[in-house]
Amino acid sequence: MSGNSGESTGGAGGGDGGGGVSGDRRSGRDGSGLGRPAASGAKLHIVRFAPAKLNLTLAVVGNRNDGYHALHSIFVRLSLGDALTVSTASIGASRDSLRVTGLTIPTVGDNLVLKAIAAARSAVVAAGTGLPELAPLLSARLSKRIPVAAGLGGGSSDAAAAIGAALAMWRVNLDAAALAGLAASLGSDVPFFLAPSVALITGRGEFVEPLPDIAGEPPAVLLVTPQLPLATAAVFKAYAQGSHQADEELALTVSERLAVEMRSGISSASLLAQAADLAAANDLRRAAFALAPGLRGFVTALEKVVERPVCQSGSGPTLWALYKTLAEARKAARFVRLAVVDGKLPLIGVGEPFIAATTIAGRLNPPVPQAMDELAGAIGPRAVHN
Ligand code: ATP
C-alpha cells in the first residue's frame, strides 16, 4: 500500500503473537510473544496463522519523494488467512525451502516467505544477535487460502508470519526498531501485521497506530474476489495518471472521521451504519475500474444481489460488505453463489469469483483458521519449489 513500484495496500500477519495463532498446541510462547518451536517426531516446527486484511478506508493523501504515495487507511485483520509451518531444514539441505498448497501463487521463485526468512537471517546477523550458524536453514510449508493479488494483503501477512516463525525457530529476538525496519524492507503492508488487529496506517505503510478493537460482536464480512488479479503498482499508476474519485476529498474525510471514532472506541453497530460512506472511501476504486474492464458493472450487480453498499479492499479487486453476524454473511455468500450460477452476476476475469464469509478479528477474538469447505473458489493442491 504505497507508492508506485512495489506498493501494497495492507497486509496481515501473525508475525508475532498478536493475532498470530499457533496451529500446534505443542507450540509454547515465550515472554516476547514469539512461539517456541515444537517437536513433531524428531523435527522441530512452528505454525503461524497469517490473516488477511481489509482496508475499511483508503485515502491517497499525496506523493512522496521516493515515488510512493502517502496514505491514510484503516486496516483490520480478518479470520480468513493462510497457515505457515516452519521447521528446521533436512540434513544436507543447501537453502531454505518452501512448499505451497492451496491457491496458486504465480511468482513462486520470489515468494515473500523465503524473502522474509532470508531477510530475518541477515537482520539477526547484523544485530549481532548470533552468528550465521545460529540461524540455520529452514523448511516452510504454506497453506494458501487468501486470494493472491487481490487487495487482501496475503503476501505481506505471510512475510510477517515468516519473520515471527523464523525468529522463534532460532530462539532470538530483534529489538522493535530492527523488527520494524525488517518488516518495512519486505513491503509497505508488512509492518501492519506485526501490530495489533486494528490500526491506522499512514506514510507508505510504515506508520502504524494501533486502534482499539471494535466493541461488541465483531462485524462479519462477505468477500467476493473476481478472478482478475490486480497488481497494486499498476493500480497506483492508473491513479497517478488521473483515475481519481469524483469527490477527491471524500475518502480522506471519511477515513479521518472514522479514525477519531475508533480511537475512542467504535461499536459494531456504528461501523455497520457507515457502510455507504465506507463504500465511497477508497481512492483506488476508479483506478481499479480503469484497469479491470467489467469490474464497475460487477460491483453494481453485486450491490443489487446483496442489497447493500459494496466496498473495495485496497487496490482491489476484492469487494466486501459488512454484516451483523457470520450467519448473515454466510447466507449472503450463498445468494452470491446462486447469482453466479443464475447469471445475475456477470462473469469477469478467468473464472468464478472467490466467495467467502468471514469476520473482522480483534485481540479478544483472534483470527482462527477457517474451514476449507467454507471457502469457494479453485483451491487445489499445488506443490512448489524453493
Ligand atoms: P497488497 O494489497 O498488500 O498489495 P495484495 O493482497 O493485492 O497485496 P498479494 O496477495 O500480497 O497481493 O500478492 C502480491 C504479489 O506478491 C503477487 O504478485 C504475488 O505473486 C506475490 N507474492 C509473493 N509471495 C507471496 C505470497 N506468499 N502470497 C501471495 N503473494 C505472494
Coordinates of C-alpha atoms and ligand atoms in Angstrom, one line a residue:
M1 CA 0.0 0.0 0.0
S2 CA 2.1 2.7 -1.0
G3 CA 3.9 4.1 -4.0
N4 CA 4.4 3.1 -7.5
S5 CA 6.6 0.1 -7.7
G6 CA 6.2 -2.5 -5.0
E7 CA 3.4 -0.7 -3.4
S8 CA 0.9 -2.6 -1.3
T9 CA -2.3 -1.8 0.4
G10 CA -2.3 -3.7 3.5
G11 CA -1.0 -6.9 5.0
A12 CA -1.9 -9.3 7.6
G13 CA 0.3 -11.1 9.9
G14 CA 0.8 -13.3 12.7
G15 CA 4.4 -12.3 12.7
D16 CA 4.4 -12.0 16.4
G17 CA 2.0 -13.2 19.0
G18 CA -0.6 -10.5 18.2
G19 CA -3.2 -12.1 16.0
G20 CA -1.0 -14.9 15.0
V21 CA -2.2 -18.3 16.2
S22 CA -0.1 -21.3 16.6
G23 CA -2.0 -24.2 15.0
D24 CA 0.0 -26.5 17.1
R25 CA -0.9 -27.0 20.7
R26 CA 2.6 -28.1 21.5
S27 CA 4.0 -24.7 20.4
G28 CA 4.6 -22.6 23.5
R29 CA 5.2 -18.9 23.7
D30 CA 8.0 -17.0 25.4
G31 CA 7.8 -13.6 27.0
S32 CA 8.3 -11.9 23.7
G33 CA 5.2 -13.3 22.3
L34 CA 7.1 -15.5 19.8
G35 CA 6.1 -19.1 19.8
R36 CA 8.7 -21.6 20.8
P37 CA 9.4 -24.4 18.3
A38 CA 7.5 -27.6 19.0
A39 CA 8.7 -31.1 18.5
S40 CA 7.0 -33.1 15.7
G41 CA 8.5 -36.5 15.9
A42 CA 12.2 -35.7 15.7
K43 CA 11.7 -32.4 13.9
L44 CA 11.1 -29.0 15.5
H45 CA 8.4 -27.0 13.9
I46 CA 6.2 -23.9 14.5
V47 CA 2.9 -23.0 13.0
R48 CA 1.7 -19.4 12.4
F49 CA -1.7 -18.2 11.2
A50 CA -1.3 -15.3 8.6
P51 CA -4.6 -13.5 8.5
A52 CA -5.9 -11.4 5.5
K53 CA -6.5 -7.7 6.0
L54 CA -9.2 -5.4 4.8
N55 CA -8.9 -1.7 4.2
L56 CA -12.0 -0.1 5.8
T57 CA -10.9 3.1 4.2
L58 CA -8.1 4.0 1.8
A59 CA -7.3 7.7 1.1
V60 CA -4.3 8.7 -1.0
V61 CA -3.1 11.9 0.6
G62 CA -0.1 12.8 -1.5
N63 CA 3.0 11.9 -3.4
R64 CA 6.3 11.2 -1.7
N65 CA 9.8 11.9 -2.8
D66 CA 10.6 8.2 -3.0
G67 CA 7.9 7.7 -5.7
Y68 CA 5.4 6.1 -3.2
H69 CA 2.1 7.6 -2.3
A70 CA 1.3 8.7 1.2
L71 CA -1.9 7.1 2.6
H72 CA -4.4 7.4 5.3
S73 CA -6.0 4.0 5.7
I74 CA -7.7 2.0 8.5
F75 CA -6.7 -1.7 8.4
V76 CA -8.4 -4.6 10.1
R77 CA -7.4 -8.2 10.2
L78 CA -9.8 -11.0 9.2
S79 CA -10.4 -14.5 10.4
L80 CA -9.6 -15.7 6.8
G81 CA -5.9 -16.5 6.5
D82 CA -3.0 -18.7 5.4
A83 CA -1.3 -21.2 7.6
L84 CA 2.5 -21.2 7.7
T85 CA 4.5 -24.1 9.2
V86 CA 8.3 -23.7 9.6
S87 CA 10.7 -26.4 10.6
T88 CA 14.4 -26.9 10.5
A89 CA 15.7 -27.9 7.1
S90 CA 16.6 -31.5 6.4
I91 CA 20.2 -32.5 6.9
G92 CA 22.1 -31.8 3.7
A93 CA 19.8 -29.0 2.6
S94 CA 21.7 -26.2 0.9
R95 CA 19.0 -23.5 1.1
D96 CA 15.7 -22.6 2.8
S97 CA 12.8 -24.3 1.1
L98 CA 9.1 -23.7 0.6
R99 CA 6.2 -25.9 -0.4
V100 CA 2.8 -24.3 -1.2
T101 CA -0.6 -26.0 -1.2
G102 CA -4.0 -24.5 -1.8
L103 CA -4.3 -21.4 -4.1
T104 CA -1.7 -20.8 -6.7
I105 CA 0.9 -18.1 -6.3
P106 CA 2.3 -17.2 -9.7
T107 CA 5.7 -15.9 -8.6
V108 CA 6.8 -19.0 -6.7
G109 CA 10.5 -18.3 -7.1
D110 CA 10.1 -15.0 -5.5
N111 CA 7.9 -16.0 -2.6
L112 CA 7.8 -13.5 0.3
V113 CA 8.1 -16.3 2.8
L114 CA 11.6 -17.2 1.5
K115 CA 12.5 -13.5 1.2
A116 CA 11.3 -12.9 4.8
I117 CA 13.3 -15.8 6.2
A118 CA 16.5 -14.6 4.3
A119 CA 16.0 -11.0 5.4
A120 CA 15.4 -12.1 9.0
R121 CA 18.6 -14.1 9.0
S122 CA 20.5 -11.1 7.7
A123 CA 18.9 -8.9 10.4
V124 CA 19.8 -11.3 13.1
V125 CA 23.4 -11.4 12.0
A126 CA 23.6 -7.6 11.6
A127 CA 22.1 -7.1 15.0
G128 CA 24.9 -9.2 16.4
T129 CA 22.3 -11.5 18.0
G130 CA 24.1 -14.6 16.7
L131 CA 26.5 -16.0 14.2
P132 CA 25.0 -17.2 10.9
E133 CA 25.3 -20.8 12.1
L134 CA 22.9 -19.9 14.9
A135 CA 20.2 -19.0 12.3
P136 CA 20.1 -22.4 10.4
L137 CA 18.3 -23.2 7.2
L138 CA 14.5 -23.6 7.4
S139 CA 11.9 -25.6 5.6
A140 CA 8.5 -23.9 5.2
R141 CA 5.0 -25.1 4.2
L142 CA 2.4 -22.6 3.3
S143 CA -1.3 -23.4 3.1
K144 CA -2.5 -20.6 0.8
R145 CA -6.2 -19.6 1.3
I146 CA -6.0 -15.8 0.8
P147 CA -6.6 -14.9 -2.9
V148 CA -3.4 -13.6 -4.5
A149 CA -3.0 -10.0 -5.8
A150 CA -6.5 -9.3 -4.5
G151 CA -6.0 -6.4 -2.1
L152 CA -6.2 -8.7 0.9
G153 CA -2.5 -8.5 1.8
G154 CA -1.8 -12.2 1.8
G155 CA 1.8 -11.9 0.7
S156 CA 2.6 -9.3 3.4
S157 CA 0.9 -11.4 6.0
D158 CA 2.9 -14.4 5.0
A159 CA 6.1 -12.4 5.2
A160 CA 5.2 -11.2 8.8
A161 CA 4.3 -14.7 9.8
A162 CA 7.6 -16.0 8.4
I163 CA 9.6 -13.4 10.3
G164 CA 7.9 -14.4 13.6
A165 CA 8.3 -18.1 12.9
A166 CA 12.0 -17.8 11.8
L167 CA 12.9 -15.8 14.9
A168 CA 11.1 -18.3 17.1
M169 CA 12.8 -21.3 15.4
W170 CA 16.2 -19.6 16.0
R171 CA 15.2 -18.6 19.6
V172 CA 16.3 -15.0 19.0
N173 CA 14.6 -11.6 19.2
L174 CA 15.2 -8.3 17.4
D175 CA 14.5 -5.0 19.1
A176 CA 11.5 -3.1 18.0
A177 CA 13.4 -0.8 15.6
A178 CA 15.2 -3.6 13.9
L179 CA 11.9 -5.6 13.6
A180 CA 10.1 -2.5 12.1
G181 CA 12.9 -1.9 9.6
L182 CA 13.0 -5.6 8.6
A183 CA 9.2 -5.6 8.1
A184 CA 9.2 -2.4 6.1
S185 CA 12.0 -3.6 3.9
L186 CA 9.8 -6.5 2.7
G187 CA 6.8 -4.5 1.8
S188 CA 4.7 -1.5 2.8
D189 CA 2.0 -3.5 4.4
V190 CA 4.2 -5.9 6.4
P191 CA 4.6 -3.6 9.4
F192 CA 0.8 -3.7 10.0
F193 CA 0.9 -7.4 10.6
L194 CA 3.4 -7.0 13.4
A195 CA 0.9 -4.7 15.2
P196 CA -2.5 -5.4 16.9
S197 CA -5.5 -6.3 14.8
V198 CA -6.9 -2.8 14.0
A199 CA -4.7 0.1 13.0
L200 CA -4.5 3.5 11.3
I201 CA -1.8 3.2 8.6
T202 CA -0.1 6.4 7.3
G203 CA 3.0 7.2 5.3
R204 CA 3.6 4.4 2.8
G205 CA 2.6 1.9 5.5
E206 CA 5.5 2.4 8.0
F207 CA 3.5 4.4 10.5
V208 CA 1.2 2.1 12.3
E209 CA -1.1 3.5 15.0
P210 CA -2.8 0.7 16.9
L211 CA -6.5 1.3 17.4
P212 CA -8.9 -0.3 19.9
D213 CA -10.8 -3.4 18.8
I214 CA -14.4 -2.8 17.5
A215 CA -16.6 -3.1 20.6
G216 CA -19.0 -6.0 20.8
E217 CA -19.6 -8.9 18.5
P218 CA -17.2 -8.2 15.6
P219 CA -18.9 -7.5 12.3
A220 CA -18.9 -10.3 9.7
V221 CA -17.7 -9.7 6.2
L222 CA -18.7 -11.1 2.8
L223 CA -15.7 -11.3 0.5
V224 CA -16.1 -11.5 -3.3
T225 CA -12.9 -11.6 -5.3
P226 CA -13.3 -11.7 -9.1
Q227 CA -10.6 -13.8 -10.7
L228 CA -8.7 -10.9 -12.3
P229 CA -5.6 -10.3 -10.2
L230 CA -4.7 -6.6 -10.0
A231 CA -1.0 -5.6 -9.4
T232 CA -1.0 -2.9 -6.7
A233 CA 1.7 -1.0 -8.5
A234 CA -0.4 -0.9 -11.7
V235 CA -3.4 0.4 -9.8
F236 CA -1.4 3.2 -8.2
K237 CA -0.1 4.1 -11.7
A238 CA -3.6 4.4 -13.0
Y239 CA -4.4 6.6 -10.1
A240 CA -1.3 8.7 -10.8
Q241 CA -2.5 9.1 -14.4
G242 CA -5.7 10.6 -13.3
S243 CA -8.2 7.9 -12.4
H244 CA -9.5 9.7 -9.3
Q245 CA -12.8 9.6 -7.4
A246 CA -15.4 12.2 -8.4
D247 CA -15.1 13.7 -4.9
E248 CA -11.4 13.8 -4.3
E249 CA -11.7 14.8 -0.6
L250 CA -14.3 12.2 0.4
A251 CA -12.1 9.2 1.2
L252 CA -9.9 11.3 3.5
T253 CA -12.8 12.9 5.2
V254 CA -14.4 9.5 6.0
S255 CA -11.1 8.0 7.0
E256 CA -10.1 10.8 9.4
R257 CA -13.6 10.8 10.9
L258 CA -13.5 7.0 11.4
A259 CA -10.0 7.2 12.9
V260 CA -11.3 9.7 15.5
E261 CA -14.3 7.5 16.3
M262 CA -12.2 4.4 16.5
R263 CA -9.6 5.9 18.9
S264 CA -12.4 6.4 21.4
G265 CA -13.9 3.0 20.7
I266 CA -16.4 2.3 18.0
S267 CA -19.2 -0.3 18.2
S268 CA -20.1 -2.9 15.5
A269 CA -23.4 -1.2 15.1
S270 CA -21.9 2.2 14.4
L271 CA -19.5 0.7 11.9
L272 CA -22.3 -1.1 10.1
A273 CA -24.3 2.1 9.9
Q274 CA -21.4 3.7 7.9
A275 CA -21.5 1.2 5.1
A276 CA -22.4 3.7 2.4
D277 CA -19.6 6.1 3.5
L278 CA -17.1 3.2 3.6
A279 CA -18.0 2.1 0.1
A280 CA -17.1 5.6 -1.2
A281 CA -13.9 5.8 0.9
N282 CA -11.4 4.1 -1.3
D283 CA -9.4 6.4 -3.6
L284 CA -8.2 3.5 -5.7
R285 CA -11.6 2.4 -6.7
R286 CA -11.7 4.2 -10.0
A287 CA -8.2 3.2 -10.8
A288 CA -9.1 -0.4 -10.3
F289 CA -12.2 0.1 -12.6
A290 CA -9.9 1.6 -15.2
L291 CA -7.7 -1.4 -15.2
A292 CA -10.3 -4.1 -14.9
P293 CA -13.0 -3.9 -17.6
G294 CA -16.2 -5.2 -16.2
L295 CA -15.4 -4.5 -12.5
R296 CA -17.7 -1.5 -12.3
G297 CA -20.6 -3.4 -13.7
F298 CA -19.8 -6.3 -11.5
V299 CA -20.0 -4.0 -8.4
T300 CA -23.3 -2.6 -9.5
A301 CA -24.7 -6.2 -10.0
L302 CA -23.3 -7.3 -6.7
E303 CA -24.9 -4.4 -4.8
K304 CA -28.3 -5.5 -6.2
V305 CA -27.7 -9.1 -5.1
V306 CA -26.7 -8.3 -1.6
E307 CA -28.9 -5.2 -1.2
R308 CA -26.2 -3.1 0.5
P309 CA -23.2 -0.9 -0.4
V310 CA -20.2 -2.9 -1.6
C311 CA -16.7 -1.7 -0.8
Q312 CA -13.3 -2.4 -2.3
S313 CA -10.3 -3.6 -0.3
G314 CA -7.0 -1.9 -1.1
S315 CA -6.2 -1.8 -4.7
G316 CA -8.8 -4.5 -5.4
P317 CA -10.3 -6.4 -6.9
T318 CA -11.7 -7.9 -3.7
L319 CA -15.1 -6.5 -2.8
W320 CA -16.7 -6.7 0.6
A321 CA -19.8 -5.9 2.5
L322 CA -20.4 -5.9 6.3
Y323 CA -23.0 -8.0 8.2
K324 CA -24.0 -8.1 11.8
T325 CA -23.4 -11.8 12.2
L326 CA -21.5 -14.5 10.5
A327 CA -24.7 -16.4 9.8
E328 CA -26.0 -13.4 7.8
A329 CA -22.7 -13.2 5.8
R330 CA -22.8 -16.9 5.1
K331 CA -26.4 -16.5 3.8
A332 CA -25.3 -13.6 1.6
A333 CA -22.4 -15.8 0.3
R334 CA -24.9 -18.5 -0.7
F335 CA -27.0 -15.8 -2.5
V336 CA -23.9 -14.6 -4.4
R337 CA -23.0 -18.2 -5.4
L338 CA -26.5 -18.6 -6.7
A339 CA -26.3 -15.3 -8.6
V340 CA -23.2 -16.5 -10.3
V341 CA -24.9 -19.7 -11.4
D342 CA -28.1 -17.8 -12.5
G343 CA -26.1 -15.3 -14.5
K344 CA -27.3 -12.4 -12.3
L345 CA -23.7 -11.6 -11.7
P346 CA -21.6 -11.2 -14.8
L347 CA -18.5 -13.5 -15.0
I348 CA -15.4 -11.3 -15.3
G349 CA -11.8 -12.5 -15.3
V350 CA -10.8 -16.1 -15.8
G351 CA -13.5 -17.9 -13.8
E352 CA -15.9 -17.9 -11.0
P353 CA -15.1 -15.4 -8.2
F354 CA -13.8 -16.4 -4.8
I355 CA -16.6 -16.1 -2.3
A356 CA -16.3 -16.3 1.4
A357 CA -17.9 -15.3 4.7
T358 CA -15.6 -14.3 7.5
T359 CA -15.3 -11.9 10.4
I360 CA -13.2 -9.0 11.5
A361 CA -10.7 -10.3 14.0
G362 CA -9.5 -8.5 17.2
R363 CA -7.4 -9.1 20.2
L364 CA -10.2 -10.6 22.1
N365 CA -11.4 -12.6 19.1
P366 CA -8.1 -13.6 17.4
P367 CA -8.3 -15.0 13.9
V368 CA -9.0 -18.7 13.8
P369 CA -8.3 -20.9 10.8
Q370 CA -11.4 -21.2 8.7
A371 CA -12.6 -24.5 7.4
M372 CA -11.6 -25.1 3.8
D373 CA -15.1 -26.0 2.8
E374 CA -16.3 -22.5 3.7
L375 CA -14.1 -21.1 1.0
A376 CA -15.4 -21.2 -2.5
G377 CA -13.0 -21.0 -5.5
A378 CA -10.4 -23.1 -7.1
I379 CA -8.4 -24.5 -4.2
G380 CA -6.4 -27.5 -5.4
P381 CA -3.1 -28.9 -4.4
R382 CA 0.0 -27.2 -5.7
A383 CA 3.5 -28.2 -5.0
V384 CA 6.1 -25.5 -5.2
H385 CA 9.7 -25.1 -5.0
N386 CA 12.2 -23.4 -3.1
Ligands
ATP1 P1 -1.3 -5.7 -1.3 O1 -2.7 -5.2 -1.2 O2 -0.5 -5.8 0.0 O3 -0.5 -5.0 -2.3 P2 -2.3 -8.0 -2.5 O4 -3.2 -8.6 -1.4 O5 -3.0 -7.2 -3.5 O6 -1.2 -7.1 -1.8 P3 -0.7 -10.3 -2.5 O7 -1.6 -11.5 -2.4 O8 0.0 -9.9 -1.3 O9 -1.5 -9.1 -3.1 O10 0.3 -10.6 -3.7 C1 1.1 -9.5 -4.3 C2 2.2 -10.1 -5.1 O11 3.1 -10.8 -4.3 C3 1.7 -11.2 -6.2 O12 2.1 -10.8 -7.4 C4 2.3 -12.5 -5.8 O13 2.7 -13.2 -6.9 C5 3.5 -12.1 -4.9 N1 3.7 -13.0 -3.8 C6 4.9 -13.4 -3.3 N2 4.8 -14.2 -2.2 C7 3.5 -14.3 -2.0 C8 2.8 -15.0 -1.0 N3 3.3 -15.7 -0.1 N4 1.4 -14.9 -1.1 C9 0.8 -14.1 -2.0 N5 1.5 -13.5 -3.0 C10 2.8 -13.5 -3.0

